[in-house]
């Protein structure tokens, strides 16, 4: 038991005081709450040490240390470490996607590296993400009465909140482009068979 009459002890005269004693110094101390409990040096009526009291105190001290100081604190630390591990995994996945997939079309770098142009050429020239940002800003700053047909089409799609103008899953370098009505591949001077 806590000794409320001991000047050095915190005491446990009320529930609030017991909670403060258990959770403030009890969690900060390596030994748990045991250093705040009074020493068991009392003797019973037969002038013998009360072994039941000593054993009860031992069980209390060890169980407090095992449950609060070890188990609960390690559970909280495990949750924190696991959360940071999940954040690290998400960050690594995002980094991997940025280096192995095209931001615009979403196709893998390995598909472009088999072609002559390569993935770096594809992401810097053909599907440069900033070109699409510049297009949006260009359309926003341009007078709608001066739009070409394609600009009007893209502006209409943007105003609907859609990204249908972005070639997701399509790339001219891989022959997965949009075929023009004249049999030419849009954006190139090459003629392909229909």
mmCIF file of C-alpha atoms in Angstrom:
data_model
loop_
_atom_site.group_PDB
_atom_site.id
_atom_site.type_symbol
_atom_site.label_atom_id
_atom_site.label_comp_id
_atom_site.label_asym_id
_atom_site.label_seq_id
_atom_site.Cartn_x
_atom_site.Cartn_y
_atom_site.Cartn_z
ATOM 1 C CA UNK A 1 0.000 0.000 0.000
ATOM 2 C CA UNK A 2 1.027 3.605 -0.417
ATOM 3 C CA UNK A 3 1.939 5.325 2.786
ATOM 4 C CA UNK A 4 0.096 8.670 2.982
ATOM 5 C CA UNK A 5 1.792 9.525 6.294
ATOM 6 C CA UNK A 6 5.297 9.225 4.864
ATOM 7 C CA UNK A 7 6.576 12.676 3.903
ATOM 8 C CA UNK A 8 8.537 11.293 0.958
ATOM 9 C CA UNK A 9 5.639 9.296 -0.496
ATOM 10 C CA UNK A 10 3.029 10.725 -2.833
ATOM 11 C CA UNK A 11 0.232 8.955 -0.993
ATOM 12 C CA UNK A 12 -3.011 7.490 -2.122
ATOM 13 C CA UNK A 13 -5.640 9.222 -0.023
ATOM 14 C CA UNK A 14 -8.000 9.722 -2.997
ATOM 15 C CA UNK A 15 -8.647 8.095 -6.346
ATOM 16 C CA UNK A 16 -7.228 11.081 -8.237
ATOM 17 C CA UNK A 17 -4.055 11.012 -6.160
ATOM 18 C CA UNK A 18 -3.644 7.260 -6.763
ATOM 19 C CA UNK A 19 -4.072 7.752 -10.523
ATOM 20 C CA UNK A 20 -1.453 10.504 -10.513
ATOM 21 C CA UNK A 21 0.917 8.313 -8.515
ATOM 22 C CA UNK A 22 0.464 5.315 -10.779
ATOM 23 C CA UNK A 23 0.575 7.044 -14.149
ATOM 24 C CA UNK A 24 2.977 9.916 -13.599
ATOM 25 C CA UNK A 25 5.937 8.512 -11.652
ATOM 26 C CA UNK A 26 4.878 4.910 -12.270
ATOM 27 C CA UNK A 27 5.408 5.196 -16.027
ATOM 28 C CA UNK A 28 8.492 7.390 -15.833
ATOM 29 C CA UNK A 29 10.361 5.136 -13.450
ATOM 30 C CA UNK A 30 12.203 2.023 -14.636
ATOM 31 C CA UNK A 31 11.100 0.135 -11.555
ATOM 32 C CA UNK A 32 7.441 1.031 -11.947
ATOM 33 C CA UNK A 33 5.513 2.083 -8.864
ATOM 34 C CA UNK A 34 7.582 0.139 -6.330
ATOM 35 C CA UNK A 35 9.813 3.019 -5.257
ATOM 36 C CA UNK A 36 6.747 5.046 -4.296
ATOM 37 C CA UNK A 37 5.297 2.310 -2.110
ATOM 38 C CA UNK A 38 6.201 2.112 1.575
ATOM 39 C CA UNK A 39 8.684 -0.524 2.683
ATOM 40 C CA UNK A 40 7.202 -3.720 4.126
ATOM 41 C CA UNK A 41 9.026 -3.976 7.410
ATOM 42 C CA UNK A 42 6.021 -4.338 9.681
ATOM 43 C CA UNK A 43 5.782 -7.353 11.914
ATOM 44 C CA UNK A 44 2.589 -9.160 12.752
ATOM 45 C CA UNK A 45 1.327 -9.990 16.234
ATOM 46 C CA UNK A 46 3.623 -13.015 16.552
ATOM 47 C CA UNK A 47 6.731 -10.848 15.967
ATOM 48 C CA UNK A 48 7.333 -12.639 12.687
ATOM 49 C CA UNK A 49 7.526 -11.067 9.269
ATOM 50 C CA UNK A 50 4.246 -11.232 7.476
ATOM 51 C CA UNK A 51 5.240 -13.372 4.478
ATOM 52 C CA UNK A 52 1.763 -13.010 2.978
ATOM 53 C CA UNK A 53 2.261 -9.227 2.868
ATOM 54 C CA UNK A 54 5.723 -9.562 1.374
ATOM 55 C CA UNK A 55 4.541 -12.083 -1.224
ATOM 56 C CA UNK A 56 1.493 -9.938 -2.067
ATOM 57 C CA UNK A 57 3.693 -6.867 -2.455
ATOM 58 C CA UNK A 58 6.132 -8.817 -4.639
ATOM 59 C CA UNK A 59 3.295 -10.019 -6.870
ATOM 60 C CA UNK A 60 1.902 -6.486 -7.108
ATOM 61 C CA UNK A 61 5.263 -4.898 -7.963
ATOM 62 C CA UNK A 62 6.171 -7.517 -10.567
ATOM 63 C CA UNK A 63 2.714 -7.543 -12.185
ATOM 64 C CA UNK A 64 2.650 -3.733 -12.347
ATOM 65 C CA UNK A 65 6.095 -3.733 -13.936
ATOM 66 C CA UNK A 66 5.174 -6.523 -16.392
ATOM 67 C CA UNK A 67 1.780 -5.147 -17.395
ATOM 68 C CA UNK A 68 2.340 -1.396 -17.413
ATOM 69 C CA UNK A 69 6.060 -0.827 -17.801
ATOM 70 C CA UNK A 70 6.760 -3.612 -20.274
ATOM 71 C CA UNK A 71 3.594 -4.701 -22.059
ATOM 72 C CA UNK A 72 1.616 -1.480 -22.468
ATOM 73 C CA UNK A 73 4.588 0.721 -23.295
ATOM 74 C CA UNK A 74 5.904 -1.818 -25.810
ATOM 75 C CA UNK A 75 2.428 -2.072 -27.368
ATOM 76 C CA UNK A 76 2.312 1.708 -27.825
ATOM 77 C CA UNK A 77 5.865 1.716 -29.192
ATOM 78 C CA UNK A 78 4.955 -1.161 -31.543
ATOM 79 C CA UNK A 79 1.927 0.721 -32.859
ATOM 80 C CA UNK A 80 4.061 3.806 -33.466
ATOM 81 C CA UNK A 81 6.817 1.808 -35.170
ATOM 82 C CA UNK A 82 4.259 -0.066 -37.278
ATOM 83 C CA UNK A 83 2.629 3.210 -38.330
ATOM 84 C CA UNK A 84 5.968 4.627 -39.410
ATOM 85 C CA UNK A 85 6.705 1.362 -41.233
ATOM 86 C CA UNK A 86 3.446 1.678 -43.172
ATOM 87 C CA UNK A 87 4.262 5.297 -44.047
ATOM 88 C CA UNK A 88 7.726 4.218 -45.194
ATOM 89 C CA UNK A 89 6.203 1.449 -47.341
ATOM 90 C CA UNK A 90 3.776 3.902 -48.944
ATOM 91 C CA UNK A 91 6.622 6.338 -49.595
ATOM 92 C CA UNK A 92 8.782 3.589 -51.126
ATOM 93 C CA UNK A 93 5.876 2.440 -53.326
ATOM 94 C CA UNK A 94 5.298 6.008 -54.515
ATOM 95 C CA UNK A 95 9.020 6.403 -55.237
ATOM 96 C CA UNK A 96 9.041 3.111 -57.132
ATOM 97 C CA UNK A 97 6.010 4.154 -59.181
ATOM 98 C CA UNK A 98 7.628 7.497 -60.032
ATOM 99 C CA UNK A 99 10.762 5.793 -61.330
ATOM 100 C CA UNK A 100 9.166 2.794 -63.069
ATOM 101 C CA UNK A 101 5.827 4.092 -64.398
ATOM 102 C CA UNK A 102 4.868 6.997 -66.599
ATOM 103 C CA UNK A 103 2.894 9.555 -64.592
ATOM 104 C CA UNK A 104 0.614 10.319 -67.540
ATOM 105 C CA UNK A 105 -0.133 6.981 -69.196
ATOM 106 C CA UNK A 106 0.722 4.664 -66.287
ATOM 107 C CA UNK A 107 2.649 2.210 -68.468
ATOM 108 C CA UNK A 108 5.746 0.451 -67.100
ATOM 109 C CA UNK A 109 9.246 1.631 -67.929
ATOM 110 C CA UNK A 110 10.203 -1.835 -69.142
ATOM 111 C CA UNK A 111 7.807 -1.492 -72.090
ATOM 112 C CA UNK A 112 9.513 1.720 -73.222
ATOM 113 C CA UNK A 113 13.035 0.477 -72.608
ATOM 114 C CA UNK A 114 12.428 -2.248 -75.208
ATOM 115 C CA UNK A 115 11.803 0.488 -77.778
ATOM 116 C CA UNK A 116 14.489 2.690 -79.298
ATOM 117 C CA UNK A 117 13.385 5.873 -77.525
ATOM 118 C CA UNK A 118 13.474 4.552 -73.937
ATOM 119 C CA UNK A 119 11.576 5.491 -70.808
ATOM 120 C CA UNK A 120 13.494 8.690 -70.043
ATOM 121 C CA UNK A 121 12.746 10.090 -73.497
ATOM 122 C CA UNK A 122 9.093 9.125 -73.100
ATOM 123 C CA UNK A 123 8.673 10.870 -69.725
ATOM 124 C CA UNK A 124 10.691 13.952 -70.668
ATOM 125 C CA UNK A 125 9.359 14.567 -74.184
ATOM 126 C CA UNK A 126 6.282 12.551 -75.105
ATOM 127 C CA UNK A 127 4.454 12.455 -71.763
ATOM 128 C CA UNK A 128 6.078 15.219 -69.771
ATOM 129 C CA UNK A 129 3.658 15.888 -66.914
ATOM 130 C CA UNK A 130 4.404 19.603 -66.995
ATOM 131 C CA UNK A 131 3.147 19.833 -70.591
ATOM 132 C CA UNK A 132 -0.302 18.854 -69.325
ATOM 133 C CA UNK A 133 -0.055 21.409 -66.526
ATOM 134 C CA UNK A 134 1.020 24.067 -69.017
ATOM 135 C CA UNK A 135 -1.913 23.125 -71.270
ATOM 136 C CA UNK A 136 -4.377 23.653 -68.430
ATOM 137 C CA UNK A 137 -2.823 27.007 -67.527
ATOM 138 C CA UNK A 138 -2.711 28.034 -71.190
ATOM 139 C CA UNK A 139 -6.413 27.258 -71.612
ATOM 140 C CA UNK A 140 -7.269 29.059 -68.382
ATOM 141 C CA UNK A 141 -5.474 32.237 -69.477
ATOM 142 C CA UNK A 142 -6.630 32.183 -73.117
ATOM 143 C CA UNK A 143 -9.860 33.840 -74.277
ATOM 144 C CA UNK A 144 -12.392 31.024 -74.962
ATOM 145 C CA UNK A 145 -13.495 32.800 -78.165
ATOM 146 C CA UNK A 146 -10.020 32.191 -79.605
ATOM 147 C CA UNK A 147 -9.913 28.438 -78.878
ATOM 148 C CA UNK A 148 -9.222 25.987 -81.665
ATOM 149 C CA UNK A 149 -11.449 22.907 -81.959
ATOM 150 C CA UNK A 150 -9.091 20.738 -79.921
ATOM 151 C CA UNK A 151 -8.674 23.436 -77.262
ATOM 152 C CA UNK A 152 -12.473 23.770 -76.965
ATOM 153 C CA UNK A 153 -12.778 20.000 -76.599
ATOM 154 C CA UNK A 154 -10.106 19.782 -73.885
ATOM 155 C CA UNK A 155 -11.492 22.839 -72.065
ATOM 156 C CA UNK A 156 -14.947 21.259 -72.039
ATOM 157 C CA UNK A 157 -13.532 18.049 -70.556
ATOM 158 C CA UNK A 158 -11.631 20.024 -67.901
ATOM 159 C CA UNK A 159 -14.758 22.005 -66.965
ATOM 160 C CA UNK A 160 -16.625 18.710 -66.459
ATOM 161 C CA UNK A 161 -13.957 17.732 -63.932
ATOM 162 C CA UNK A 162 -12.762 14.867 -66.091
ATOM 163 C CA UNK A 163 -9.265 13.883 -67.201
ATOM 164 C CA UNK A 164 -10.437 12.058 -70.311
ATOM 165 C CA UNK A 165 -7.983 14.076 -72.436
ATOM 166 C CA UNK A 166 -5.047 12.381 -70.665
ATOM 167 C CA UNK A 167 -3.877 9.294 -72.604
ATOM 168 C CA UNK A 168 -4.141 6.756 -69.781
ATOM 169 C CA UNK A 169 -2.820 3.401 -70.955
ATOM 170 C CA UNK A 170 -1.865 4.841 -74.356
ATOM 171 C CA UNK A 171 1.504 5.798 -75.818
ATOM 172 C CA UNK A 172 2.442 6.571 -79.411
ATOM 173 C CA UNK A 173 5.942 5.173 -78.884
ATOM 174 C CA UNK A 174 4.421 1.733 -78.281
ATOM 175 C CA UNK A 175 1.891 1.945 -81.109
ATOM 176 C CA UNK A 176 -0.949 2.393 -78.637
ATOM 177 C CA UNK A 177 -1.941 5.841 -79.820
ATOM 178 C CA UNK A 178 -5.153 7.252 -81.219
ATOM 179 C CA UNK A 179 -5.553 6.655 -84.915
ATOM 180 C CA UNK A 180 -6.465 9.700 -86.978
ATOM 181 C CA UNK A 181 -9.268 9.347 -89.537
ATOM 182 C CA UNK A 182 -6.765 9.570 -92.407
ATOM 183 C CA UNK A 183 -4.879 6.498 -91.163
ATOM 184 C CA UNK A 184 -2.100 8.570 -89.614
ATOM 185 C CA UNK A 185 -1.177 8.227 -85.967
ATOM 186 C CA UNK A 186 -2.022 11.414 -84.102
ATOM 187 C CA UNK A 187 1.084 13.455 -83.284
ATOM 188 C CA UNK A 188 3.457 11.713 -85.699
ATOM 189 C CA UNK A 189 4.261 11.866 -89.404
ATOM 190 C CA UNK A 190 4.400 8.075 -89.701
ATOM 191 C CA UNK A 191 1.682 6.210 -91.593
ATOM 192 C CA UNK A 192 0.493 2.974 -90.067
ATOM 193 C CA UNK A 193 -1.681 0.280 -91.625
ATOM 194 C CA UNK A 194 -5.358 0.441 -90.719
#
